[in-house]
Coordinates of C-alpha atoms in Angstrom, one line a residue:
A1 CA 0.0 0.0 0.0
P2 CA 2.7 2.6 0.7
L3 CA 4.2 1.8 -2.7
V4 CA 0.8 2.5 -4.3
V5 CA 0.5 5.8 -2.4
S6 CA 4.0 6.6 -3.8
G7 CA 2.8 6.0 -7.5
C8 CA 3.1 2.2 -8.0
V9 CA 0.6 1.0 -10.5
M10 CA 1.4 -2.7 -10.0
M11 CA 2.7 -3.4 -13.5
R12 CA 4.6 -6.4 -11.9
V13 CA 7.8 -5.7 -13.8
C14 CA 10.0 -4.8 -10.9
H15 CA 12.5 -7.5 -11.9
L16 CA 12.8 -6.2 -15.5
D17 CA 14.1 -2.6 -14.7
T18 CA 11.2 -1.2 -16.9
C19 CA 8.9 0.3 -14.1
P20 CA 6.9 2.9 -16.1
V21 CA 6.4 5.2 -13.0
G22 CA 10.0 5.0 -11.7
V23 CA 9.5 3.2 -8.6
A24 CA 11.5 0.1 -9.1
T25 CA 14.2 0.9 -11.7
Q26 CA 17.8 2.1 -12.1
N27 CA 17.1 3.7 -15.5
K28 CA 17.5 7.5 -15.2
D29 CA 14.7 8.2 -17.8
L30 CA 12.2 6.0 -16.0
R31 CA 13.2 7.4 -12.6
A32 CA 12.5 10.9 -13.6
R33 CA 8.9 9.9 -13.9
F34 CA 8.7 9.2 -10.1
S35 CA 6.1 11.5 -8.6
G36 CA 5.9 10.1 -5.0
K37 CA 6.7 12.3 -1.9
A38 CA 7.3 11.3 1.6
E39 CA 4.4 13.4 2.6
Y40 CA 2.1 11.0 0.7
V41 CA 3.2 8.0 2.8
V42 CA 3.0 10.1 6.0
R43 CA -0.6 11.1 5.3
F44 CA -1.6 7.5 4.4
F45 CA -0.4 6.2 7.7
E46 CA -2.1 9.1 9.5
Y47 CA -5.4 8.1 7.9
I48 CA -4.7 4.5 8.9
A49 CA -4.1 5.5 12.5
Q50 CA -7.3 7.7 12.4
E51 CA -9.4 4.8 11.2
V52 CA -7.8 2.4 13.8
R53 CA -8.7 5.0 16.6
E54 CA -12.2 5.1 15.3
L55 CA -12.6 1.3 15.3
L56 CA -11.2 1.0 18.8
A57 CA -13.6 3.7 20.0
S58 CA -16.5 1.8 18.5
L59 CA -15.5 -1.2 20.6
G60 CA -15.2 1.0 23.8
L61 CA -11.3 0.7 23.8
R62 CA -8.8 3.5 24.2
S63 CA -5.7 1.9 22.6
I64 CA -4.3 -1.1 20.8
D65 CA -2.9 -2.3 24.2
E66 CA -6.4 -2.6 25.6
A67 CA -7.4 -4.9 22.6
I68 CA -4.7 -7.4 23.2
G69 CA -6.3 -10.6 24.4
R70 CA -9.9 -9.6 24.0
V71 CA -11.1 -12.6 22.4
D72 CA -14.7 -11.9 23.4
L73 CA -14.7 -9.1 20.9
L74 CA -14.1 -11.4 17.9
G75 CA -16.8 -13.3 16.0
A76 CA -17.0 -15.5 12.9
R77 CA -19.1 -14.8 9.8
E78 CA -21.7 -17.2 8.9
V79 CA -20.7 -19.3 5.8
P80 CA -23.1 -21.1 3.5
A81 CA -23.4 -24.8 3.8
G82 CA -21.0 -26.4 1.2
A83 CA -18.7 -23.5 1.0
A84 CA -15.0 -24.2 1.8
G85 CA -15.1 -22.0 4.9
A86 CA -17.9 -24.1 6.3
K87 CA -15.4 -26.8 7.0
L88 CA -13.4 -24.5 9.4
D89 CA -13.9 -24.9 13.2
L90 CA -12.8 -21.5 14.7
S91 CA -14.1 -22.3 18.2
P92 CA -10.6 -23.1 19.6
I93 CA -9.4 -19.6 18.4
L94 CA -12.4 -17.9 19.6
H95 CA -12.5 -19.6 23.0
V96 CA -12.7 -17.3 26.1
P97 CA -10.6 -18.7 28.9
Q98 CA -12.3 -18.8 32.3
G99 CA -10.8 -17.5 35.5
S100 CA -9.0 -14.4 36.6
G101 CA -5.6 -15.0 34.9
E102 CA -4.0 -12.5 32.7
I103 CA -5.2 -12.3 29.1
K104 CA -2.0 -10.8 27.8
N105 CA 1.7 -10.8 28.6
S106 CA 2.4 -8.7 31.8
T107 CA 5.5 -10.3 33.0
V108 CA 9.2 -9.8 32.0
Q109 CA 10.5 -12.9 30.1
D110 CA 14.0 -14.2 30.6
H111 CA 15.3 -15.7 27.5
G112 CA 18.6 -16.6 29.0
L113 CA 20.7 -14.3 26.8
S114 CA 23.0 -13.6 29.7
D115 CA 24.1 -17.2 29.8
T116 CA 24.8 -17.7 26.1
V117 CA 28.1 -18.7 24.6
D118 CA 28.5 -15.4 23.1
R119 CA 29.0 -13.7 26.5
Q120 CA 32.1 -15.9 26.8
L121 CA 33.2 -14.9 23.4
I122 CA 32.8 -11.2 23.9
A123 CA 34.8 -11.4 27.0
A124 CA 37.6 -13.3 25.4
A125 CA 37.6 -10.9 22.4
A126 CA 38.0 -7.7 24.7
P127 CA 41.5 -7.0 23.4
A128 CA 40.2 -6.9 19.8
L129 CA 37.1 -5.0 20.7
E130 CA 39.0 -2.4 22.8
R131 CA 42.4 -2.2 21.2
R132 CA 42.1 -4.1 17.9
E133 CA 44.6 -6.6 19.2
P134 CA 44.6 -10.2 17.8
V135 CA 43.0 -12.9 20.0
Q136 CA 42.8 -16.6 20.0
A137 CA 40.8 -18.9 22.1
S138 CA 39.0 -22.4 22.1
F139 CA 35.5 -23.3 23.4
T140 CA 33.3 -26.3 23.6
I141 CA 30.0 -26.0 21.9
K142 CA 26.7 -28.2 22.0
N143 CA 23.7 -28.3 19.6
V144 CA 21.7 -26.2 22.2
N145 CA 24.0 -23.4 21.5
R146 CA 22.4 -21.5 18.7
T147 CA 23.3 -18.4 16.7
V148 CA 26.8 -18.6 18.2
G149 CA 28.9 -15.6 17.0
T150 CA 26.0 -13.3 16.3
L151 CA 26.2 -11.3 19.5
L152 CA 30.0 -11.2 19.2
G153 CA 29.6 -9.9 15.5
N154 CA 27.2 -7.2 16.9
A155 CA 29.8 -6.2 19.5
V156 CA 32.4 -6.0 16.8
T157 CA 30.3 -3.8 14.6
L158 CA 29.4 -1.6 17.4
A159 CA 33.1 -1.1 18.5
H160 CA 34.5 -0.6 15.1
G161 CA 31.6 0.4 12.7
E162 CA 32.8 1.2 9.3
N163 CA 36.4 0.6 10.2
P164 CA 36.4 -3.2 10.1
L165 CA 39.0 -5.4 12.0
P166 CA 41.7 -7.0 9.7
A167 CA 41.0 -10.6 8.8
Q168 CA 41.4 -13.2 11.6
T169 CA 41.9 -10.6 14.4
I170 CA 39.5 -12.7 16.4
D171 CA 40.3 -16.3 15.8
F172 CA 38.1 -18.8 17.8
T173 CA 38.0 -22.5 17.6
F174 CA 34.9 -24.5 18.7
I175 CA 34.9 -28.1 19.6
G176 CA 31.7 -30.3 19.4
C177 CA 28.3 -30.0 17.7
A178 CA 26.9 -26.5 16.9
G179 CA 23.3 -25.7 17.0
Q180 CA 21.3 -23.7 14.4
S181 CA 22.9 -20.6 12.7
F182 CA 26.5 -21.0 13.6
G183 CA 28.3 -17.9 12.6
A184 CA 25.2 -16.1 11.4
F185 CA 25.8 -12.5 10.4
V186 CA 29.5 -12.6 11.5
P187 CA 31.5 -9.5 10.1
Q188 CA 35.0 -9.1 8.9
G189 CA 37.8 -9.8 11.4
V190 CA 36.2 -12.7 12.9
T191 CA 37.3 -16.3 12.1
M192 CA 35.1 -19.2 13.6
R193 CA 36.6 -22.7 13.3
L194 CA 34.3 -25.6 14.2
V195 CA 35.8 -28.9 14.9
G196 CA 32.9 -31.3 14.8
E197 CA 29.6 -30.8 13.1
A198 CA 26.8 -28.2 12.6
N199 CA 23.1 -28.0 12.2
D200 CA 21.3 -25.8 9.7
H201 CA 22.0 -22.2 8.5
V202 CA 25.8 -22.0 9.0
G203 CA 26.9 -18.6 8.0
K204 CA 23.4 -17.2 7.5
G205 CA 23.8 -13.5 6.4
L206 CA 27.6 -13.8 6.6
S207 CA 28.9 -10.3 6.5
G208 CA 32.6 -10.5 6.0
G209 CA 33.7 -13.2 8.6
D210 CA 35.4 -16.5 7.9
I211 CA 33.9 -19.9 8.9
V212 CA 35.5 -23.2 8.7
V213 CA 33.8 -26.6 9.6
R214 CA 35.9 -29.7 9.6
P215 CA 35.9 -33.1 11.4
A216 CA 38.3 -33.8 14.2
E217 CA 41.7 -35.2 13.2
S218 CA 40.9 -38.4 15.2
S219 CA 37.7 -39.1 13.0
Q220 CA 37.9 -42.3 11.2
E221 CA 35.2 -41.4 8.6
S222 CA 35.8 -40.2 5.1
A223 CA 34.9 -36.5 5.5
S224 CA 33.8 -36.1 1.9
E225 CA 31.2 -38.9 2.2
Q226 CA 29.7 -37.6 5.4
I227 CA 27.1 -34.8 6.0
I228 CA 29.0 -32.5 8.5
A229 CA 26.5 -29.5 8.3
G230 CA 22.8 -29.1 7.7
N231 CA 20.6 -27.3 5.3
V232 CA 20.5 -23.7 3.8
I233 CA 24.3 -23.0 4.4
G234 CA 25.4 -19.4 3.6
F235 CA 21.8 -18.1 3.1
G236 CA 21.8 -14.4 2.3
A237 CA 25.6 -14.1 2.8
T238 CA 27.0 -10.8 1.5
S239 CA 30.7 -11.4 1.9
G240 CA 33.3 -13.5 3.8
S241 CA 34.2 -17.1 3.3
I242 CA 32.8 -20.5 4.3
H243 CA 35.0 -23.7 4.0
I244 CA 33.4 -26.9 4.8
R245 CA 35.2 -30.3 4.6
G246 CA 32.4 -32.6 4.1
R247 CA 29.0 -32.7 2.5
V248 CA 26.0 -30.5 3.4
G249 CA 22.1 -30.8 3.1
E250 CA 19.6 -29.0 0.9
R251 CA 19.7 -25.5 -0.4
F252 CA 23.4 -24.8 -0.1
C253 CA 24.2 -21.0 -0.8
V254 CA 20.7 -19.9 -1.4
R255 CA 20.6 -16.2 -2.0
N256 CA 24.4 -15.9 -1.7
S257 CA 25.2 -12.4 -2.9
G258 CA 28.9 -12.0 -2.2
A259 CA 30.5 -14.7 -0.1
T260 CA 32.9 -17.5 -1.2
A261 CA 31.7 -20.9 -0.1
I262 CA 33.4 -24.3 -0.6
V263 CA 31.8 -27.6 0.2
E264 CA 32.5 -31.3 -0.7
G265 CA 29.0 -32.3 -1.7
A266 CA 25.4 -30.9 -1.4
G267 CA 21.7 -31.9 -1.6
D268 CA 18.9 -30.6 -3.7
H269 CA 18.5 -26.9 -4.8
A270 CA 22.0 -25.9 -4.4
L271 CA 23.0 -22.3 -5.5
E272 CA 19.3 -21.4 -5.7
Y273 CA 18.7 -17.6 -6.2
M274 CA 22.4 -16.7 -6.0
T275 CA 22.9 -13.1 -7.1
G276 CA 26.7 -12.9 -6.4
G277 CA 29.7 -14.5 -4.8
V278 CA 31.5 -17.7 -5.7
A279 CA 30.5 -21.3 -4.7
V280 CA 32.6 -24.5 -5.2
I281 CA 31.1 -28.0 -4.9
L282 CA 33.8 -30.8 -4.8
G283 CA 31.3 -33.6 -4.9
S284 CA 27.9 -34.8 -6.1
T285 CA 24.9 -32.7 -5.8
G286 CA 21.1 -33.2 -5.7
R287 CA 18.6 -32.0 -8.2
N288 CA 17.7 -28.5 -9.5
V289 CA 21.2 -26.9 -9.1
A290 CA 21.2 -23.1 -9.7
A291 CA 17.5 -22.6 -10.0
G292 CA 16.9 -18.9 -10.3
M293 CA 20.7 -18.1 -10.2
S294 CA 21.1 -14.6 -11.6
G295 CA 24.5 -13.7 -10.5
G296 CA 27.8 -14.9 -9.1
V297 CA 29.6 -18.0 -10.3
A298 CA 30.0 -21.6 -9.3
F299 CA 32.4 -24.4 -10.0
L300 CA 31.2 -28.1 -10.0
L301 CA 33.4 -31.1 -10.0
D302 CA 32.2 -33.9 -12.3
A303 CA 29.0 -32.0 -13.0
D304 CA 25.8 -33.9 -13.8
A305 CA 24.1 -31.6 -16.3
T306 CA 20.8 -33.3 -15.8
R307 CA 20.7 -32.0 -12.2
V308 CA 21.3 -28.4 -13.2
N309 CA 18.3 -26.1 -13.8
G310 CA 19.2 -24.6 -17.2
D311 CA 16.5 -21.8 -17.2
M312 CA 18.9 -19.1 -16.2
V313 CA 22.4 -20.6 -16.2
E314 CA 24.7 -22.6 -18.4
L315 CA 27.5 -25.1 -17.9
V316 CA 30.7 -24.0 -19.6
P317 CA 34.4 -25.1 -19.5
L318 CA 36.8 -22.9 -17.5
D319 CA 39.1 -20.4 -19.1
D320 CA 42.5 -19.3 -17.9
T321 CA 41.2 -16.7 -15.5
S322 CA 38.5 -18.9 -13.9
S323 CA 41.1 -21.7 -13.7
E324 CA 43.5 -19.7 -11.7
Q325 CA 40.6 -18.4 -9.5
L326 CA 39.4 -22.0 -8.8
K327 CA 43.1 -23.2 -8.1
G328 CA 43.5 -20.3 -5.5
L329 CA 40.2 -21.2 -3.8
L330 CA 41.2 -24.9 -3.5
E331 CA 44.6 -24.1 -2.1
Q332 CA 42.8 -21.9 0.6
H333 CA 40.4 -24.8 1.2
L334 CA 43.4 -27.2 1.7
V335 CA 45.1 -24.9 4.2
R336 CA 42.0 -24.3 6.2
T337 CA 40.5 -27.8 6.3
E338 CA 43.2 -30.2 5.4
S339 CA 40.9 -31.5 2.8
T340 CA 41.9 -34.8 1.2
V341 CA 39.7 -34.1 -1.8
A342 CA 41.3 -30.7 -2.4
A343 CA 44.8 -32.3 -1.9
E344 CA 44.1 -35.0 -4.5
I345 CA 42.8 -32.4 -7.1
L346 CA 45.7 -30.2 -6.7
A347 CA 48.2 -33.0 -6.8
D348 CA 47.2 -33.5 -10.5
W349 CA 45.9 -30.1 -11.3
P350 CA 46.3 -30.2 -15.2
L351 CA 44.2 -33.4 -15.3
S352 CA 41.8 -32.4 -12.5
L353 CA 41.0 -29.1 -14.3
H354 CA 39.1 -30.8 -17.0
R355 CA 36.8 -32.4 -14.5
F356 CA 35.4 -29.0 -13.5
S357 CA 32.6 -27.0 -15.1
M358 CA 31.5 -23.4 -14.4
V359 CA 28.0 -22.4 -13.8
R360 CA 27.4 -19.1 -15.5
P361 CA 24.2 -16.9 -15.5
K362 CA 23.2 -16.3 -19.2
D363 CA 21.8 -13.0 -18.8
L364 CA 24.6 -11.7 -16.7
W365 CA 27.2 -12.9 -19.0
A366 CA 25.4 -11.4 -21.9
V367 CA 25.4 -8.1 -20.2
E368 CA 29.0 -8.2 -19.3
N369 CA 29.9 -9.0 -22.8
A370 CA 27.8 -6.1 -24.0
R371 CA 29.4 -3.8 -21.6
K372 CA 32.9 -4.9 -22.5
A373 CA 32.1 -4.4 -26.3
G374 CA 30.6 -1.0 -25.5
K375 CA 33.8 0.1 -23.7
E376 CA 36.0 -1.1 -26.6
A377 CA 33.7 0.9 -28.9
G378 CA 34.2 4.1 -26.9
M379 CA 30.6 4.2 -25.5
S380 CA 29.8 6.0 -22.2
D381 CA 28.2 4.1 -19.2
D382 CA 24.8 5.6 -20.1
Q383 CA 25.0 4.7 -23.7
I384 CA 26.1 1.1 -22.9
T385 CA 23.2 0.9 -20.3
Q386 CA 20.7 2.3 -22.9
H387 CA 21.9 -0.3 -25.6
I388 CA 21.6 -3.1 -23.1
M389 CA 18.0 -2.1 -22.2
E390 CA 17.1 -1.9 -25.9
V391 CA 18.6 -5.4 -26.7
A392 CA 16.7 -6.8 -23.6
A393 CA 13.4 -5.0 -24.6
H394 CA 13.5 -6.7 -28.1
G395 CA 14.5 -10.1 -26.6

């Protein structure tokens, strides 16, 4: 609704950069058509607030707070017999509890944040937080410890803001099994090394930090054949790196927009909706790889083309530039995880190189080629952009 107030006419072409009223576009000519003003949105919400006050007054209430828990003020419409709604039984929702208990939350809840592992991390990281000095420490971790590193990341950002710490200033190692969202939203300067295994959402929203997940040296299992981390690894990551020695579950690197992530096998829907960054999969994948992938690049070892969703991407051989990029990433992976897979690949690099395919977004590649050609032809950035839009408009 606020978009409509600002001029949106719901053409549903936001993703095409052709918004005719200039709301959702980077095209300068289209943006010039935008007629919205902040005052329009303010007035819209003032009208909403006024109507809410009128509705509350009609119910004999003075505020939203007084409406909380007032189930007795709710009712259900009569639905004709045979209609879908007639099958719904809303009585449990509309039940009015008996007795004199509170009908809304009136007590302070203790979520136990003072006892989280991150409090230990923040204390151990004090030299880095206060004086930007390097620190190293080790901690045990259990699967009940969730979002480990997130509060630490917040403390780093509060302390240093737009002047991030150098890489690996805070270098923490964790031993055990991590709960959900290990290393979520961790910023630059923080390295989190997990020796053990992790649940879902490792590196969610990663913002410059470095995450390593690897088995213990005493493990007798073949790491590349075991699932060491759960689903949706690197979801929404914007920068930083994730190195995982072992396989992961479904939806690896969904919505990755800038991080580098290396793994040794993944389940279904890997690389879904990627818009940037680099992903490397050194093992088999499930189905529907790269669905909706519009940016970034990925390298697949022994790729199965039937499992790649070709609507928006294509599988191509590596060129000299991408080969060097991949080799550098594998060398990093070997150093950080002692991966036997990476070691074997690098030991016979010329032969191994031919086993890799690059996943490349078709439209992005076409735009980059057009931009390169435009530069070589002496065109300005605006002329190149206009040319690309004209080509896109005509298919």
